[in-house]
Coordinates of N, CA and C and ligand atoms in Angstrom, one line a residue:
M22 N -72.5 -96.9 52.8 CA -73.5 -97.7 53.5 C -73.0 -98.0 54.9
S23 N -73.9 -97.9 55.9 CA -73.5 -98.2 57.3 C -73.3 -99.8 57.4
F24 N -72.6 -100.2 58.4 CA -72.4 -101.6 58.6 C -73.7 -102.3 58.8
S25 N -74.6 -101.8 59.5 CA -75.9 -102.5 59.8 C -76.7 -102.6 58.5
Q26 N -76.7 -101.5 57.7 CA -77.4 -101.6 56.4 C -76.8 -102.6 55.5
S27 N -75.5 -102.8 55.6 CA -74.9 -103.9 54.7 C -75.2 -105.3 55.2
L28 N -75.4 -105.4 56.6 CA -75.9 -106.7 57.1 C -77.3 -107.0 56.6
I29 N -78.2 -105.9 56.6 CA -79.6 -106.1 56.1 C -79.6 -106.4 54.6
K30 N -78.7 -105.8 53.9 CA -78.6 -106.1 52.5 C -78.2 -107.5 52.2
D31 N -77.2 -108.0 53.0 CA -76.8 -109.4 52.8 C -77.8 -110.4 53.3
A32 N -78.7 -109.9 54.2 CA -79.7 -110.8 54.8 C -81.0 -111.0 53.9
Q33 N -81.0 -110.2 52.8 CA -82.2 -110.2 52.0 C -82.6 -111.6 51.4
P34 N -81.6 -112.4 50.9 CA -82.0 -113.8 50.4 C -82.6 -114.6 51.6
Y35 N -82.1 -114.4 52.8 CA -82.6 -115.2 53.9 C -84.0 -114.7 54.3
L36 N -84.3 -113.4 54.2 CA -85.6 -112.9 54.4 C -86.6 -113.5 53.4
E37 N -86.2 -113.5 52.1 CA -87.0 -114.1 51.1 C -87.3 -115.5 51.3
A38 N -86.3 -116.3 51.8 CA -86.5 -117.7 52.1 C -87.5 -117.9 53.3
N39 N -87.3 -117.0 54.3 CA -88.2 -117.1 55.4 C -89.7 -116.8 55.0
K40 N -89.9 -115.8 54.1 CA -91.2 -115.5 53.6 C -91.8 -116.7 52.9
R41 N -91.0 -117.5 52.2 CA -91.5 -118.6 51.4 C -91.7 -119.9 52.3
N42 N -91.2 -119.8 53.5 CA -91.3 -121.0 54.4 C -92.8 -121.4 54.5
S43 N -93.0 -122.7 54.6 CA -94.4 -123.2 54.6 C -95.2 -122.7 55.9
F44 N -94.5 -122.5 57.0 CA -95.2 -122.0 58.2 C -95.8 -120.6 57.8
I45 N -95.0 -119.7 57.3 CA -95.5 -118.4 56.9 C -96.5 -118.4 55.8
Q46 N -96.3 -119.3 54.9 CA -97.3 -119.4 53.8 C -98.6 -120.0 54.3
D47 N -98.5 -120.9 55.3 CA -99.8 -121.4 55.9 C -100.5 -120.3 56.8
V48 N -99.7 -119.4 57.3 CA -100.4 -118.3 58.0 C -101.2 -117.5 57.0
I49 N -100.6 -117.2 55.9 CA -101.3 -116.4 54.8 C -102.5 -117.0 54.3
S50 N -102.5 -118.3 54.1 CA -103.7 -119.0 53.6 C -104.6 -119.5 54.8
N51 N -104.3 -119.0 56.0 CA -105.1 -119.3 57.2 C -105.2 -120.9 57.4
R52 N -104.1 -121.6 57.1 CA -104.2 -123.0 57.3 C -103.2 -123.5 58.3
L53 N -102.7 -122.6 59.2 CA -101.8 -123.0 60.2 C -102.5 -123.9 61.2
S54 N -102.0 -125.1 61.4 CA -102.7 -126.0 62.3 C -102.4 -125.7 63.7
P55 N -103.4 -125.9 64.6 CA -103.2 -125.6 66.0 C -102.0 -126.4 66.6
D56 N -101.8 -127.6 66.1 CA -100.6 -128.4 66.7 C -99.3 -127.7 66.3
V57 N -99.2 -127.2 65.1 CA -98.0 -126.5 64.6 C -97.8 -125.2 65.4
L58 N -98.9 -124.5 65.6 CA -98.9 -123.2 66.3 C -98.5 -123.5 67.8
N59 N -99.0 -124.6 68.3 CA -98.7 -124.9 69.7 C -97.2 -125.3 69.9
Y60 N -96.7 -126.0 69.0 CA -95.2 -126.3 69.0 C -94.4 -125.0 69.0
Y61 N -94.8 -124.1 68.0 CA -94.2 -122.8 67.9 C -94.2 -122.1 69.3
I62 N -95.4 -122.0 69.9 CA -95.5 -121.2 71.1 C -94.6 -121.8 72.2
Q63 N -94.6 -123.1 72.4 CA -93.8 -123.8 73.4 C -92.3 -123.6 73.1
Q64 N -91.9 -123.7 71.9 CA -90.5 -123.6 71.6 C -90.0 -122.1 71.6
D65 N -90.9 -121.2 71.2 CA -90.5 -119.8 71.2 C -90.4 -119.3 72.6
L66 N -91.2 -119.8 73.5 CA -91.0 -119.5 74.9 C -89.6 -119.8 75.4
R67 N -89.1 -120.9 74.9 CA -87.7 -121.3 75.3 C -86.7 -120.4 74.6
Y68 N -87.0 -120.0 73.4 CA -86.1 -119.0 72.8 C -86.1 -117.7 73.5
A69 N -87.3 -117.3 73.9 CA -87.5 -116.0 74.7 C -86.7 -116.1 76.0
D70 N -86.6 -117.2 76.6 CA -85.8 -117.4 77.8 C -84.3 -117.1 77.5
A71 N -83.9 -117.6 76.4 CA -82.5 -117.3 76.0 C -82.3 -115.8 75.7
E72 N -83.4 -115.2 75.1 CA -83.3 -113.7 74.9 C -83.1 -113.0 76.2
T73 N -83.8 -113.5 77.2 CA -83.6 -112.8 78.6 C -82.1 -112.9 79.0
I74 N -81.5 -114.1 78.8 CA -80.1 -114.2 79.2 C -79.2 -113.3 78.4
V75 N -79.5 -113.3 77.1 CA -78.7 -112.4 76.2 C -78.8 -110.9 76.7
Q76 N -80.0 -110.5 77.1 CA -80.2 -109.1 77.4 C -79.5 -108.8 78.8
T77 N -79.4 -109.8 79.7 CA -78.6 -109.5 80.9 C -77.2 -109.2 80.5
Q78 N -76.7 -110.0 79.5 CA -75.3 -109.8 79.0 C -75.1 -108.5 78.3
L79 N -76.1 -108.0 77.6 CA -75.9 -106.7 77.0 C -75.7 -105.6 78.0
I80 N -76.4 -105.8 79.2 CA -76.1 -104.8 80.3 C -74.7 -105.0 80.8
T81 N -74.3 -106.2 81.0 CA -73.0 -106.5 81.6 C -71.9 -106.0 80.7
K82 N -72.1 -106.2 79.4 CA -71.0 -105.8 78.5 C -71.0 -104.4 78.1
S83 N -72.0 -103.6 78.5 CA -72.0 -102.2 78.1 C -70.9 -101.4 78.9
K84 N -70.4 -100.4 78.3 CA -69.3 -99.7 78.9 C -69.8 -98.3 79.5
T85 N -71.0 -98.0 79.2 CA -71.6 -96.7 79.7 C -72.9 -96.9 80.4
I86 N -73.2 -96.0 81.4 CA -74.4 -96.1 82.1 C -75.6 -95.9 81.1
E87 N -75.5 -95.1 80.1 CA -76.5 -94.8 79.1 C -76.9 -96.2 78.4
D88 N -75.9 -96.9 78.0 CA -76.1 -98.2 77.3 C -76.8 -99.2 78.3
Q89 N -76.2 -99.2 79.5 CA -76.7 -100.1 80.5 C -78.2 -99.8 80.8
R90 N -78.6 -98.5 80.8 CA -80.0 -98.2 81.1 C -80.8 -98.6 79.9
L91 N -80.4 -98.4 78.7 CA -81.1 -98.7 77.5 C -81.4 -100.2 77.5
F92 N -80.4 -101.0 77.7 CA -80.6 -102.5 77.7 C -81.4 -103.0 78.9
A93 N -81.2 -102.3 80.0 CA -82.0 -102.7 81.2 C -83.5 -102.4 81.0
D94 N -83.7 -101.2 80.4 CA -85.1 -100.9 80.1 C -85.8 -101.9 79.1
Q95 N -85.0 -102.2 78.1 CA -85.5 -103.2 77.1 C -85.7 -104.6 77.7
L96 N -84.8 -105.0 78.6 CA -85.0 -106.3 79.3 C -86.3 -106.2 80.1
S97 N -86.5 -105.1 80.8 CA -87.7 -104.9 81.6 C -88.9 -105.0 80.7
A98 N -88.9 -104.3 79.6 CA -90.0 -104.4 78.6 C -90.3 -105.8 78.2
H99 N -89.2 -106.5 77.9 CA -89.3 -107.9 77.4 C -90.0 -108.8 78.5
L100 N -89.5 -108.6 79.7 CA -90.1 -109.4 80.8 C -91.5 -109.0 81.1
R101 N -91.8 -107.8 80.9 CA -93.2 -107.3 81.1 C -94.2 -107.9 80.1
T102 N -93.7 -108.0 78.8 CA -94.7 -108.3 77.8 C -94.5 -109.7 77.2
V103 N -93.4 -110.4 77.6 CA -93.1 -111.7 76.8 C -94.2 -112.7 77.0
S104 N -94.9 -112.7 78.1 CA -96.0 -113.7 78.2 C -97.3 -113.4 77.5
D105 N -97.5 -112.1 77.3 CA -98.8 -111.7 76.7 C -99.1 -112.3 75.4
L106 N -98.1 -112.2 74.5 CA -98.3 -112.7 73.1 C -98.6 -114.2 73.2
F107 N -97.7 -114.9 73.9 CA -97.8 -116.4 73.9 C -99.1 -116.8 74.6
E108 N -99.6 -116.0 75.6 CA -100.8 -116.4 76.2 C -102.0 -116.2 75.3
A109 N -101.9 -115.1 74.5 CA -103.0 -114.8 73.5 C -103.0 -115.9 72.5
L110 N -101.8 -116.3 72.0 CA -101.8 -117.3 70.9 C -102.3 -118.6 71.5
T111 N -102.0 -118.9 72.8 CA -102.4 -120.2 73.4 C -103.9 -120.3 73.3
K112 N -104.6 -119.2 73.4 CA -106.1 -119.3 73.3 C -106.5 -119.9 72.0
N113 N -105.7 -119.6 71.0 CA -106.1 -120.1 69.6 C -105.8 -121.6 69.4
V114 N -105.1 -122.2 70.4 CA -104.8 -123.6 70.2 C -105.5 -124.5 71.3
K115 N -106.3 -123.8 72.0 CA -107.1 -124.5 73.1 C -106.3 -125.4 74.0
Q116 N -105.2 -124.8 74.4 CA -104.3 -125.5 75.4 C -104.4 -124.6 76.7
D117 N -103.9 -125.3 77.8 CA -103.9 -124.6 79.1 C -102.6 -123.8 79.1
W118 N -102.7 -122.5 79.4 CA -101.5 -121.6 79.5 C -100.5 -122.1 80.5
S119 N -101.0 -122.7 81.6 CA -100.1 -123.2 82.6 C -99.1 -124.3 82.2
N120 N -99.5 -124.9 81.0 CA -98.7 -126.0 80.5 C -97.6 -125.6 79.5
Q121 N -97.6 -124.3 79.1 CA -96.8 -123.9 77.9 C -95.4 -123.7 78.2
R122 N -95.1 -123.2 79.4 CA -93.7 -122.9 79.7 C -92.9 -124.1 80.0
N123 N -91.6 -124.0 79.8 CA -90.6 -125.1 80.3 C -90.9 -126.4 79.6
Q124 N -91.4 -126.4 78.4 CA -91.4 -127.7 77.7 C -90.0 -128.1 77.2
T125 N -89.9 -129.3 76.8 CA -88.6 -129.8 76.3 C -88.0 -128.9 75.2
I126 N -86.8 -128.5 75.3 CA -86.2 -127.7 74.2 C -85.8 -128.7 73.0
Q127 N -86.5 -128.5 71.9 CA -86.3 -129.4 70.8 C -85.1 -129.0 69.9
P128 N -84.6 -129.9 69.0 CA -83.3 -129.7 68.4 C -83.0 -128.3 67.8
V129 N -83.9 -127.8 67.0 CA -83.6 -126.5 66.3 C -83.6 -125.4 67.3
T130 N -84.5 -125.5 68.3 CA -84.6 -124.5 69.3 C -83.2 -124.5 70.1
F131 N -82.8 -125.7 70.4 CA -81.5 -125.9 71.1 C -80.4 -125.2 70.3
L132 N -80.3 -125.5 69.0 CA -79.3 -124.9 68.1 C -79.3 -123.4 68.1
Y133 N -80.5 -122.8 67.9 CA -80.7 -121.4 67.8 C -80.3 -120.7 69.2
R134 N -80.8 -121.3 70.3 CA -80.5 -120.8 71.6 C -79.0 -120.8 71.8
E135 N -78.3 -121.9 71.5 CA -76.9 -122.0 71.6 C -76.2 -120.9 70.7
H136 N -76.7 -120.7 69.6 CA -76.1 -119.7 68.7 C -76.1 -118.3 69.3
I137 N -77.3 -117.9 69.8 CA -77.3 -116.5 70.4 C -76.6 -116.4 71.8
L138 N -76.5 -117.6 72.4 CA -75.9 -117.6 73.7 C -74.4 -117.8 73.6
S139 N -73.9 -118.1 72.4 CA -72.5 -118.6 72.3 C -71.5 -117.4 72.5
Q140 N -72.0 -116.2 72.5 CA -71.1 -115.0 72.7 C -71.1 -114.5 74.1
V141 N -71.9 -115.2 75.0 CA -72.1 -114.7 76.3 C -70.8 -114.6 77.1
R142 N -70.0 -115.6 77.0 CA -68.8 -115.7 77.9 C -67.7 -114.8 77.4
E143 N -67.3 -115.0 76.1 CA -66.1 -114.3 75.6 C -66.4 -113.1 74.7
G144 N -67.6 -113.0 74.2 CA -67.9 -112.0 73.1 C -68.0 -110.6 73.6
S145 N -67.9 -109.7 72.7 CA -68.0 -108.2 73.0 C -69.5 -107.9 72.9
L146 N -69.8 -106.6 73.3 CA -71.2 -106.1 73.1 C -71.7 -106.4 71.7
L147 N -70.8 -106.0 70.7 CA -71.2 -106.2 69.3 C -71.5 -107.7 69.0
N148 N -70.7 -108.6 69.5 CA -70.8 -110.0 69.3 C -72.1 -110.5 69.8
V149 N -72.5 -110.0 71.0 CA -73.8 -110.5 71.6 C -75.0 -109.9 70.9
L150 N -74.9 -108.6 70.6 CA -76.0 -107.9 70.1 C -76.4 -108.3 68.7
A151 N -75.5 -108.5 67.8 CA -75.8 -108.7 66.4 C -76.6 -109.9 66.1
P152 N -76.3 -111.1 66.6 CA -77.1 -112.3 66.3 C -78.5 -112.2 67.0
F153 N -78.6 -111.5 68.1 CA -79.9 -111.3 68.7 C -80.8 -110.3 67.9
E154 N -80.2 -109.2 67.5 CA -80.9 -108.2 66.7 C -81.4 -108.8 65.4
A155 N -80.6 -109.7 64.8 CA -81.0 -110.4 63.5 C -82.4 -111.0 63.6
G156 N -82.6 -111.7 64.8 CA -83.9 -112.3 65.0 C -85.0 -111.3 65.1
I157 N -84.7 -110.2 65.8 CA -85.7 -109.1 65.9 C -86.0 -108.5 64.5
W158 N -85.0 -108.2 63.8 CA -85.1 -107.6 62.5 C -86.0 -108.6 61.6
M159 N -85.7 -109.9 61.6 CA -86.4 -110.8 60.8 C -87.9 -110.8 61.2
Y160 N -88.2 -110.8 62.5 CA -89.6 -110.8 62.9 C -90.3 -109.6 62.4
I161 N -89.7 -108.4 62.5 CA -90.3 -107.2 62.0 C -90.6 -107.2 60.5
E162 N -89.6 -107.7 59.8 CA -89.8 -107.8 58.3 C -90.9 -108.8 57.9
L163 N -90.9 -109.9 58.6 CA -92.0 -110.9 58.3 C -93.4 -110.3 58.7
G164 N -93.4 -109.5 59.8 CA -94.6 -108.9 60.2 C -95.1 -107.9 59.1
K165 N -94.2 -107.1 58.5 CA -94.5 -106.2 57.5 C -95.0 -107.0 56.2
Y166 N -94.3 -108.0 55.9 CA -94.7 -108.9 54.8 C -96.1 -109.5 54.9
L167 N -96.4 -110.0 56.1 CA -97.7 -110.6 56.4 C -98.8 -109.6 56.3
E168 N -98.5 -108.4 56.9 CA -99.5 -107.3 56.9 C -99.8 -106.9 55.5
A169 N -98.7 -106.8 54.7 CA -98.9 -106.3 53.3 C -99.7 -107.2 52.4
T170 N -99.8 -108.5 52.8 CA -100.6 -109.4 52.0 C -102.1 -109.0 52.1
G171 N -102.4 -108.3 53.2 CA -103.8 -107.9 53.4 C -104.7 -109.1 53.8
K172 N -104.1 -110.2 54.1 CA -104.9 -111.4 54.3 C -105.0 -111.9 55.7
I173 N -104.3 -111.2 56.6 CA -104.3 -111.6 58.0 C -105.3 -110.8 58.8
K174 N -106.5 -111.4 58.8 CA -107.7 -110.8 59.5 C -107.7 -111.3 61.0
S175 N -108.6 -110.6 61.7 CA -108.6 -110.9 63.2 C -108.9 -112.4 63.5
G176 N -109.6 -113.1 62.6 CA -109.9 -114.5 62.8 C -108.7 -115.4 62.6
N177 N -107.6 -114.9 62.0 CA -106.4 -115.8 61.7 C -105.7 -116.0 63.0
N178 N -105.3 -117.3 63.2 CA -104.7 -117.6 64.6 C -103.3 -117.1 64.8
F179 N -102.8 -116.4 63.8 CA -101.5 -115.7 64.0 C -101.6 -114.2 64.0
Y180 N -102.9 -113.7 63.9 CA -103.2 -112.3 63.9 C -102.4 -111.5 64.9
T181 N -102.5 -111.9 66.2 CA -101.9 -111.2 67.3 C -100.4 -111.0 67.1
W182 N -99.8 -112.1 66.6 CA -98.3 -112.0 66.3 C -98.0 -110.9 65.3
V183 N -98.8 -110.9 64.2 CA -98.5 -109.9 63.2 C -98.7 -108.5 63.7
Q184 N -99.7 -108.3 64.6 CA -99.9 -107.0 65.2 C -98.7 -106.6 66.1
D185 N -98.3 -107.6 66.9 CA -97.3 -107.4 67.9 C -96.0 -107.0 67.3
V186 N -95.5 -107.7 66.3 CA -94.2 -107.4 65.7 C -94.2 -106.0 64.9
Q187 N -95.4 -105.4 64.8 CA -95.4 -104.1 64.2 C -95.5 -103.0 65.2
D188 N -95.5 -103.3 66.5 CA -95.5 -102.3 67.5 C -94.5 -101.2 67.3
P189 N -94.9 -100.0 67.2 CA -93.9 -98.9 67.0 C -92.7 -98.9 68.0
D190 N -92.9 -99.3 69.2 CA -91.9 -99.3 70.2 C -90.8 -100.3 69.8
L191 N -91.2 -101.3 69.0 CA -90.2 -102.3 68.5 C -89.8 -101.9 67.1
A192 N -90.7 -101.7 66.2 CA -90.5 -101.6 64.8 C -90.5 -100.2 64.2
G193 N -90.9 -99.2 65.0 CA -91.0 -97.9 64.5 C -89.6 -97.2 64.2
P194 N -89.6 -96.0 63.6 CA -88.4 -95.4 63.3 C -87.5 -95.2 64.5
G195 N -88.1 -94.9 65.7 CA -87.3 -94.7 66.9 C -87.4 -95.9 67.8
G196 N -87.9 -97.0 67.2 CA -88.1 -98.2 68.0 C -86.8 -99.0 68.4
I197 N -87.0 -100.0 69.2 CA -85.8 -100.7 69.8 C -84.9 -101.3 68.7
S198 N -85.5 -101.8 67.6 CA -84.7 -102.5 66.6 C -83.8 -101.4 66.0
N199 N -84.3 -100.3 65.6 CA -83.4 -99.2 65.1 C -82.3 -98.7 66.1
Q200 N -82.7 -98.7 67.4 CA -81.8 -98.3 68.4 C -80.7 -99.4 68.5
F201 N -81.0 -100.6 68.4 CA -80.0 -101.7 68.4 C -79.1 -101.6 67.2
L202 N -79.7 -101.3 66.0 CA -78.9 -101.2 64.8 C -77.9 -100.1 64.9
A203 N -78.3 -99.0 65.5 CA -77.4 -97.8 65.7 C -76.3 -98.2 66.7
I204 N -76.5 -99.0 67.7 CA -75.5 -99.4 68.6 C -74.5 -100.3 67.8
I205 N -75.1 -101.2 67.0 CA -74.2 -102.1 66.2 C -73.3 -101.2 65.3
D206 N -73.8 -100.2 64.7 CA -73.0 -99.3 63.8 C -71.9 -98.6 64.7
R207 N -72.3 -98.1 65.8 CA -71.3 -97.4 66.7 C -70.2 -98.3 67.1
E208 N -70.5 -99.6 67.5 CA -69.5 -100.5 67.9 C -68.7 -101.0 66.8
A209 N -69.3 -101.1 65.6 CA -68.6 -101.6 64.4 C -67.4 -100.6 64.0
E210 N -67.6 -99.3 64.3 CA -66.6 -98.4 64.1 C -65.3 -98.7 64.8
K211 N -65.4 -99.4 65.9 CA -64.2 -99.7 66.8 C -63.6 -101.1 66.4
A212 N -64.3 -101.8 65.6 CA -63.9 -103.2 65.3 C -63.0 -103.3 64.0
D213 N -62.2 -104.3 64.0 CA -61.4 -104.5 62.8 C -62.1 -105.4 61.8
Q214 N -61.5 -105.5 60.6 CA -62.2 -106.2 59.5 C -62.5 -107.7 59.8
A215 N -61.6 -108.3 60.5 CA -61.8 -109.7 60.8 C -63.0 -109.9 61.8
Q216 N -63.1 -109.0 62.8 CA -64.2 -109.0 63.7 C -65.5 -108.7 63.0
L217 N -65.5 -107.8 62.1 CA -66.7 -107.4 61.4 C -67.2 -108.6 60.5
A218 N -66.2 -109.3 59.9 CA -66.6 -110.5 59.1 C -67.2 -111.5 59.9
Y219 N -66.7 -111.7 61.1 CA -67.3 -112.7 62.1 C -68.7 -112.3 62.5
V220 N -68.9 -111.0 62.8 CA -70.2 -110.6 63.2 C -71.2 -110.7 62.1
R221 N -70.8 -110.4 60.9 CA -71.6 -110.6 59.7 C -72.1 -112.1 59.6
K222 N -71.1 -113.0 59.8 CA -71.5 -114.4 59.7 C -72.5 -114.8 60.8
Q223 N -72.3 -114.3 62.0 CA -73.2 -114.6 63.1 C -74.6 -114.0 62.8
F224 N -74.7 -112.8 62.3 CA -75.9 -112.2 62.0 C -76.7 -113.0 60.9
L225 N -76.0 -113.4 59.9 CA -76.7 -114.2 58.8 C -77.0 -115.6 59.3
R226 N -76.2 -116.1 60.2 CA -76.6 -117.4 60.7 C -77.9 -117.4 61.5
S227 N -78.1 -116.3 62.2 CA -79.4 -116.2 62.9 C -80.6 -116.2 61.9
C228 N -80.4 -115.5 60.8 CA -81.4 -115.4 59.8 C -81.7 -116.8 59.2
L229 N -80.6 -117.6 59.0 CA -80.7 -118.9 58.6 C -81.5 -119.8 59.6
L230 N -81.1 -119.6 60.9 CA -81.8 -120.4 61.9 C -83.2 -120.0 62.1
E231 N -83.6 -118.8 61.8 CA -85.0 -118.4 61.8 C -85.8 -119.3 60.8
W232 N -85.2 -119.5 59.6 CA -85.9 -120.4 58.7 C -86.1 -121.8 59.3
Y233 N -85.0 -122.3 59.9 CA -85.1 -123.6 60.4 C -86.1 -123.7 61.6
F234 N -86.2 -122.6 62.3 CA -87.2 -122.5 63.4 C -88.6 -122.7 62.9
W235 N -88.9 -121.9 61.9 CA -90.3 -122.1 61.3 C -90.4 -123.5 60.7
D236 N -89.4 -124.0 60.1 CA -89.5 -125.3 59.5 C -89.7 -126.4 60.5
A237 N -88.9 -126.3 61.6 CA -89.1 -127.3 62.7 C -90.5 -127.3 63.3
A238 N -91.1 -126.1 63.4 CA -92.5 -126.0 63.9 C -93.4 -126.6 62.9
S239 N -93.2 -126.4 61.6 CA -94.1 -127.0 60.6 C -94.1 -128.5 60.7
R240 N -92.9 -129.0 61.0 CA -92.8 -130.5 61.1 C -92.9 -131.0 62.5
Q241 N -93.0 -130.1 63.4 CA -93.1 -130.4 64.9 C -91.9 -131.4 65.2
L242 N -90.7 -131.0 64.8 CA -89.5 -131.8 64.9 C -89.1 -132.0 66.4
T243 N -88.8 -133.2 66.8 CA -88.4 -133.5 68.1 C -87.1 -134.3 68.2
W244 N -86.6 -134.4 69.4 CA -85.4 -135.3 69.5 C -85.7 -136.7 69.1
E245 N -87.0 -137.1 69.4 CA -87.4 -138.5 69.0 C -87.2 -138.7 67.5
D246 N -87.6 -137.7 66.7 CA -87.4 -137.7 65.2 C -85.9 -137.9 64.9
F247 N -85.1 -137.1 65.6 CA -83.6 -137.2 65.4 C -83.1 -138.6 65.7
D248 N -83.6 -139.2 66.8 CA -83.3 -140.6 67.1 C -83.7 -141.6 66.0
K249 N -85.0 -141.4 65.7 CA -85.5 -142.4 64.7 C -84.7 -142.4 63.4
L250 N -84.4 -141.2 62.9 CA -83.6 -141.1 61.7 C -82.2 -141.6 61.8
A251 N -81.6 -141.4 62.9 CA -80.3 -141.9 63.2 C -80.3 -143.5 63.2
F252 N -81.3 -144.0 63.9 CA -81.3 -145.5 64.1 C -81.8 -146.2 62.9
K253 N -82.5 -145.5 62.1 CA -82.9 -146.1 60.8 C -81.7 -146.4 59.9
N254 N -80.8 -145.4 60.0 CA -79.5 -145.5 59.4 C -79.4 -146.1 58.1
D255 N -80.3 -145.7 57.2 CA -80.4 -146.2 55.8 C -79.7 -145.3 54.8
G256 N -79.0 -144.3 55.4 CA -78.4 -143.3 54.5 C -79.3 -142.3 53.9
S257 N -80.5 -142.3 54.4 CA -81.5 -141.3 53.8 C -81.3 -139.9 54.2
G258 N -80.4 -139.7 55.2 CA -80.2 -138.3 55.6 C -81.1 -137.8 56.7
L259 N -80.8 -136.6 57.1 CA -81.4 -136.1 58.3 C -82.9 -135.7 58.1
L260 N -83.2 -134.8 57.2 CA -84.5 -134.3 57.1 C -85.2 -134.7 55.8
Ligands
HMH26 C1 -87.2 -117.6 66.9 C2 -87.4 -116.1 67.3 N1 -86.7 -115.2 66.6 C3 -86.9 -113.9 66.9 C4 -87.7 -113.5 67.9 C5 -87.9 -112.1 68.2 O1 -87.6 -111.7 69.4 C6 -88.4 -114.5 68.6 N2 -89.3 -114.2 69.6 N3 -88.2 -115.8 68.2

């Protein structure tokens, strides 16, 4: 089994947990509230900004012109299309598009951004790519899952998302996700066991943070909530 296939195998329990998350289940039953979706849009725009930074680093850390071109092309595609989906989703929540960008980065978004950005300074190409690809892989799998329910019709306010993450350029056999997985396997050949164990942990942590990202949206969790719980200080715990 290739290294990337072993990552995907280990990530299956996380994928199952993500499927069962109340955000995803609310999408299926078409009960996702506009406020929850709006929180998701605003926070995922901040995550997408971190993805931009990660992708500049993929170019920087590449050792060949071919890799640099692949990552540069993908960054360009990301910048070309990143607003489209969020703008389409914003129509479903009846907010003004001009308001959606640059909202406060809330706690879980902060944590997930820091996670994928943590390899930027010292990490190798493999270190930067794996936790980023984990999020892409999770989105594609959740898209397939949602599509397979047969319940996401064009009136569903998450319909565009489900369509988007199934785009063959992203999710197809020769799509970018498989290209990234192939690069992960190529780089893994050069890494030692300790490095691979670390990359595996980082990949799976992204899958975990994906769950918390949906959960935070469902609860519309803010720094104010973090403050309130801390100051209540009754031992009741965080969440
Ligand atoms: C939280 C999150 N994970 C993954 C993706 C896929 O790029 C995204 N846009 N947002």
